[in-house]
PDB file of C-alpha atoms and ligand atoms in Angstrom:
ATOM      1  CA  MET T   1     -55.437  54.620  25.738  1.00 83.00           C
ATOM      2  CA  SER T   2     -56.923  51.514  27.197  1.00 94.00           C
ATOM      3  CA  ILE T   3     -57.823  50.112  30.557  1.00 97.00           C
ATOM      4  CA  ARG T   4     -55.658  47.155  31.528  1.00 98.00           C
ATOM      5  CA  LYS T   5     -56.638  44.188  33.623  1.00 98.00           C
ATOM      6  CA  ILE T   6     -55.471  44.534  37.213  1.00 98.00           C
ATOM      7  CA  THR T   7     -53.483  41.584  38.503  1.00 98.00           C
ATOM      8  CA  GLU T   8     -54.514  40.342  41.901  1.00 97.00           C
ATOM      9  CA  TYR T   9     -52.965  38.480  44.795  1.00 96.00           C
ATOM     10  CA  PRO T  10     -51.533  35.795  44.599  1.00 95.00           C
ATOM     11  CA  GLU T  11     -50.404  36.272  40.973  1.00 97.00           C
ATOM     12  CA  GLU T  12     -46.701  35.701  40.823  1.00 98.00           C
ATOM     13  CA  VAL T  13     -45.750  38.946  39.117  1.00 98.00           C
ATOM     14  CA  LEU T  14     -46.806  40.790  42.270  1.00 98.00           C
ATOM     15  CA  ALA T  15     -44.096  38.982  44.222  1.00 98.00           C
ATOM     16  CA  GLN T  16     -41.282  39.512  41.733  1.00 98.00           C
ATOM     17  CA  ILE T  17     -38.597  42.155  41.888  1.00 97.00           C
ATOM     18  CA  GLY T  18     -39.216  44.396  38.897  1.00 98.00           C
ATOM     19  CA  LYS T  19     -36.742  44.840  36.075  1.00 98.00           C
ATOM     20  CA  PRO T  20     -35.353  48.331  35.541  1.00 98.00           C
ATOM     21  CA  VAL T  21     -36.951  50.614  32.973  1.00 98.00           C
ATOM     22  CA  GLU T  22     -34.300  51.179  30.324  1.00 98.00           C
ATOM     23  CA  LYS T  23     -36.090  52.724  27.369  1.00 98.00           C
ATOM     24  CA  PHE T  24     -37.687  56.117  27.735  1.00 98.00           C
ATOM     25  CA  ASP T  25     -39.622  56.165  24.520  1.00 98.00           C
ATOM     26  CA  GLU T  26     -43.102  56.576  23.124  1.00 98.00           C
ATOM     27  CA  GLU T  27     -43.994  53.063  24.187  1.00 98.00           C
ATOM     28  CA  LEU T  28     -43.299  53.919  27.820  1.00 98.00           C
ATOM     29  CA  GLU T  29     -45.374  57.064  27.490  1.00 98.00           C
ATOM     30  CA  LYS T  30     -48.309  55.052  26.125  1.00 98.00           C
ATOM     31  CA  LEU T  31     -47.936  52.477  28.859  1.00 98.00           C
ATOM     32  CA  CYS T  32     -48.108  55.206  31.502  1.00 98.00           C
ATOM     33  CA  GLU T  33     -51.223  56.679  29.866  1.00 98.00           C
ATOM     34  CA  ASP T  34     -52.842  53.261  30.144  1.00 98.00           C
ATOM     35  CA  MET T  35     -51.709  52.964  33.736  1.00 98.00           C
ATOM     36  CA  PHE T  36     -53.238  56.328  34.656  1.00 98.00           C
ATOM     37  CA  GLU T  37     -56.468  55.394  32.915  1.00 98.00           C
ATOM     38  CA  THR T  38     -56.571  52.003  34.643  1.00 98.00           C
ATOM     39  CA  MET T  39     -55.865  53.649  38.010  1.00 98.00           C
ATOM     40  CA  TYR T  40     -58.580  56.303  37.628  1.00 98.00           C
ATOM     41  CA  ASP T  41     -61.058  53.703  36.410  1.00 98.00           C
ATOM     42  CA  ALA T  42     -60.445  51.677  39.573  1.00 97.00           C
ATOM     43  CA  ASP T  43     -60.585  54.784  41.801  1.00 97.00           C
ATOM     44  CA  GLY T  44     -57.000  54.272  42.886  1.00 97.00           C
ATOM     45  CA  VAL T  45     -54.375  56.865  43.792  1.00 98.00           C
ATOM     46  CA  GLY T  46     -51.392  54.823  42.628  1.00 98.00           C
ATOM     47  CA  LEU T  47     -50.696  51.930  40.297  1.00 98.00           C
ATOM     48  CA  ALA T  48     -47.479  50.008  39.715  1.00 98.00           C
ATOM     49  CA  ALA T  49     -46.570  48.057  36.579  1.00 98.00           C
ATOM     50  CA  PRO T  50     -46.720  44.621  38.286  1.00 98.00           C
ATOM     51  CA  GLN T  51     -50.379  45.399  38.975  1.00 98.00           C
ATOM     52  CA  ILE T  52     -51.063  45.155  35.252  1.00 98.00           C
ATOM     53  CA  GLY T  53     -48.908  42.081  34.891  1.00 98.00           C
ATOM     54  CA  LEU T  54     -45.601  43.730  33.934  1.00 98.00           C
ATOM     55  CA  ASN T  55     -42.427  42.883  35.771  1.00 98.00           C
ATOM     56  CA  LEU T  56     -41.144  46.438  35.626  1.00 98.00           C
ATOM     57  CA  ARG T  57     -39.947  49.083  38.078  1.00 98.00           C
ATOM     58  CA  LEU T  58     -42.537  51.689  37.247  1.00 98.00           C
ATOM     59  CA  PHE T  59     -45.496  53.341  38.890  1.00 98.00           C
ATOM     60  CA  VAL T  60     -47.913  56.202  38.370  1.00 98.00           C
ATOM     61  CA  MET T  61     -49.695  58.122  41.088  1.00 98.00           C
ATOM     62  CA  ASP T  62     -52.139  60.949  41.565  1.00 98.00           C
ATOM     63  CA  CYS T  63     -52.472  61.436  45.282  1.00 97.00           C
ATOM     64  CA  GLU T  64     -53.240  64.683  47.083  1.00 96.00           C
ATOM     65  CA  ASP T  65     -51.324  67.281  45.075  1.00 94.00           C
ATOM     66  CA  ILE T  66     -48.749  64.908  43.619  1.00 98.00           C
ATOM     67  CA  LYS T  67     -49.256  63.484  40.161  1.00 98.00           C
ATOM     68  CA  LEU T  68     -46.249  61.739  38.670  1.00 98.00           C
ATOM     69  CA  VAL T  69     -44.673  58.898  36.767  1.00 98.00           C
ATOM     70  CA  ALA T  70     -41.839  57.162  38.622  1.00 98.00           C
ATOM     71  CA  ALA T  71     -39.490  54.856  36.758  1.00 98.00           C
ATOM     72  CA  ASN T  72     -36.858  52.961  38.729  1.00 98.00           C
ATOM     73  CA  PRO T  73     -38.139  54.400  42.013  1.00 98.00           C
ATOM     74  CA  GLU T  74     -36.320  54.243  45.310  1.00 98.00           C
ATOM     75  CA  ILE T  75     -37.002  55.711  48.718  1.00 98.00           C
ATOM     76  CA  ILE T  76     -33.865  57.592  49.669  1.00 98.00           C
ATOM     77  CA  ALA T  77     -35.011  59.021  52.994  1.00 98.00           C
ATOM     78  CA  SER T  78     -37.828  58.566  55.434  1.00 98.00           C
ATOM     79  CA  GLU T  79     -38.649  59.747  58.918  1.00 98.00           C
ATOM     80  CA  GLY T  80     -41.281  59.622  61.604  1.00 98.00           C
ATOM     81  CA  GLU T  81     -44.181  57.256  61.795  1.00 98.00           C
ATOM     82  CA  GLN T  82     -47.797  57.201  60.715  1.00 97.00           C
ATOM     83  CA  SER T  83     -50.402  54.590  61.278  1.00 96.00           C
ATOM     84  CA  SER T  84     -53.478  54.564  59.100  1.00 92.00           C
ATOM     85  CA  SER T  85     -55.616  52.472  56.885  1.00 95.00           C
ATOM     86  CA  GLU T  86     -54.287  51.335  53.548  1.00 96.00           C
ATOM     87  CA  GLY T  87     -55.604  49.236  50.699  1.00 96.00           C
ATOM     88  CA  CYS T  88     -54.457  47.921  47.359  1.00 98.00           C
ATOM     89  CA  LEU T  89     -56.196  47.441  44.009  1.00 97.00           C
ATOM     90  CA  SER T  90     -54.506  44.031  43.792  1.00 98.00           C
ATOM     91  CA  VAL T  91     -56.008  42.928  47.091  1.00 97.00           C
ATOM     92  CA  GLY T  92     -59.545  44.107  46.357  1.00 94.00           C
ATOM     93  CA  LYS T  93     -59.021  47.277  48.408  1.00 93.00           C
ATOM     94  CA  VAL T  94     -59.543  45.324  51.627  1.00 95.00           C
ATOM     95  CA  PRO T  95     -58.210  47.836  54.152  1.00 95.00           C
ATOM     96  CA  ALA T  96     -55.665  47.271  56.881  1.00 96.00           C
ATOM     97  CA  VAL T  97     -53.822  49.574  59.216  1.00 96.00           C
ATOM     98  CA  VAL T  98     -50.155  49.719  58.236  1.00 97.00           C
ATOM     99  CA  ILE T  99     -47.408  51.546  60.081  1.00 97.00           C
ATOM    100  CA  ARG T 100     -45.296  53.600  57.692  1.00 97.00           C
ATOM    101  CA  PRO T 101     -42.862  56.488  57.928  1.00 98.00           C
ATOM    102  CA  ALA T 102     -44.645  59.851  58.128  1.00 98.00           C
ATOM    103  CA  LYS T 103     -42.387  61.412  55.519  1.00 98.00           C
ATOM    104  CA  ALA T 104     -40.593  59.906  52.569  1.00 98.00           C
ATOM    105  CA  THR T 105     -38.347  61.123  49.777  1.00 98.00           C
ATOM    106  CA  LEU T 106     -38.703  59.432  46.427  1.00 98.00           C
ATOM    107  CA  ARG T 107     -35.959  59.340  43.816  1.00 98.00           C
ATOM    108  CA  ALA T 108     -37.002  58.224  40.353  1.00 99.00           C
ATOM    109  CA  GLN T 109     -36.857  58.955  36.645  1.00 98.00           C
ATOM    110  CA  ASN T 110     -39.575  60.742  34.710  1.00 98.00           C
ATOM    111  CA  LEU T 111     -40.785  59.862  31.220  1.00 98.00           C
ATOM    112  CA  LYS T 112     -37.743  61.540  29.696  1.00 98.00           C
ATOM    113  CA  GLY T 113     -35.401  59.516  31.848  1.00 98.00           C
ATOM    114  CA  GLU T 114     -34.454  62.523  33.993  1.00 98.00           C
ATOM    115  CA  TRP T 115     -33.863  61.809  37.667  1.00 98.00           C
ATOM    116  CA  PHE T 116     -35.883  63.761  40.209  1.00 98.00           C
ATOM    117  CA  GLU T 117     -36.437  63.792  43.939  1.00 98.00           C
ATOM    118  CA  ARG T 118     -39.746  64.487  45.605  1.00 98.00           C
ATOM    119  CA  GLU T 119     -40.616  64.688  49.258  1.00 98.00           C
ATOM    120  CA  ALA T 120     -44.053  63.931  50.618  1.00 98.00           C
ATOM    121  CA  GLU T 121     -45.812  63.363  53.876  1.00 97.00           C
ATOM    122  CA  GLY T 122     -48.977  61.706  55.076  1.00 97.00           C
ATOM    123  CA  TYR T 123     -51.084  59.975  52.462  1.00 97.00           C
ATOM    124  CA  ALA T 124     -48.797  60.866  49.542  1.00 98.00           C
ATOM    125  CA  ALA T 125     -45.743  59.515  51.405  1.00 98.00           C
ATOM    126  CA  ARG T 126     -47.701  56.336  52.054  1.00 98.00           C
ATOM    127  CA  CYS T 127     -48.376  56.144  48.332  1.00 98.00           C
ATOM    128  CA  PHE T 128     -44.645  56.552  47.478  1.00 98.00           C
ATOM    129  CA  LEU T 129     -43.818  53.716  49.855  1.00 98.00           C
ATOM    130  CA  HIS T 130     -46.666  51.434  48.783  1.00 98.00           C
ATOM    131  CA  GLU T 131     -45.938  51.796  45.053  1.00 98.00           C
ATOM    132  CA  THR T 132     -42.156  51.493  45.443  1.00 98.00           C
ATOM    133  CA  ASP T 133     -42.810  48.297  47.403  1.00 98.00           C
ATOM    134  CA  HIS T 134     -44.750  46.927  44.414  1.00 98.00           C
ATOM    135  CA  CYS T 135     -41.636  47.418  42.279  1.00 98.00           C
ATOM    136  CA  ASP T 136     -39.738  45.291  44.819  1.00 98.00           C
ATOM    137  CA  GLY T 137     -42.343  42.529  44.740  1.00 98.00           C
ATOM    138  CA  LYS T 138     -43.843  43.533  48.061  1.00 98.00           C
ATOM    139  CA  LEU T 139     -47.473  44.050  49.002  1.00 98.00           C
ATOM    140  CA  PHE T 140     -48.770  46.181  51.859  1.00 97.00           C
ATOM    141  CA  ILE T 141     -49.951  43.044  53.617  1.00 97.00           C
ATOM    142  CA  ASP T 142     -46.298  41.939  53.843  1.00 96.00           C
ATOM    143  CA  HIS T 143     -45.894  44.676  56.462  1.00 96.00           C
ATOM    144  CA  LEU T 144     -48.545  43.103  58.673  1.00 96.00           C
ATOM    145  CA  PRO T 145     -48.122  40.499  61.374  1.00 95.00           C
ATOM    146  CA  LYS T 146     -48.821  36.985  60.034  1.00 96.00           C
ATOM    147  CA  MET T 147     -52.275  36.595  61.600  1.00 96.00           C
ATOM    148  CA  ARG T 148     -53.451  39.951  60.403  1.00 95.00           C
ATOM    149  CA  ARG T 149     -52.065  39.254  56.938  1.00 96.00           C
ATOM    150  CA  GLU T 150     -53.971  35.992  56.716  1.00 96.00           C
ATOM    151  CA  MET T 151     -57.157  37.708  57.840  1.00 96.00           C
ATOM    152  CA  ILE T 152     -56.896  40.220  55.005  1.00 96.00           C
ATOM    153  CA  ILE T 153     -56.219  37.479  52.453  1.00 96.00           C
ATOM    154  CA  THR T 154     -59.187  35.443  53.649  1.00 96.00           C
ATOM    155  CA  LYS T 155     -61.428  38.487  53.485  1.00 95.00           C
ATOM    156  CA  PHE T 156     -60.194  39.319  50.001  1.00 96.00           C
ATOM    157  CA  LYS T 157     -60.810  35.785  48.740  1.00 94.00           C
ATOM    158  CA  LYS T 158     -64.302  35.800  50.196  1.00 94.00           C
ATOM    159  CA  GLU T 159     -65.180  39.131  48.623  1.00 91.00           C
ATOM    160  CA  LYS T 160     -63.835  37.896  45.319  1.00 88.00           C
ATOM    161  CA  ARG T 161     -66.131  34.905  45.400  1.00 86.00           C
ATOM    162  CA  TRP T 162     -69.126  37.150  45.945  1.00 77.00           C
ATOM    163  CA  LYS T 163     -68.371  39.269  42.911  1.00 69.00           C
TER     164      LYS T 163
HETATM  165 ZN1   ZN U 201     -50.963  48.283  45.782  1.00 77.50          ZN
END
């Protein structure tokens, strides 16, 4: 296992639509181990493949009581609304309030390539949505009004300079 470098805004891979995962082999398993390790090392609750520079529809998460690998994820149902603070390892964890559905159902493939569905609410639902967005080349800041989005980016760039 090894910790990968986390890609950060505005690296292009973060804005690309990921390619489908097609091979469910040992290599994928190892990649996911690295992704979990990278995520835990950065104190994150979810990490998508584009965040380590791979243009792939894949994420791992360990949020509340849900720990999973999701290949080729899609959100097949959502309902309600929640509004709370969200951050992203690729944007230096600068927080912003994002409105999201309160509940979401994820459909994805596990490491064996088997399809599964999982429903979540609250923070875990937010994680499903945030990570699936990454696979579609979308960042959480893309959900914000333009001014607010620019504020977050400016703050992130400033914090990066201080590091
Ligand atoms: Zn993120």
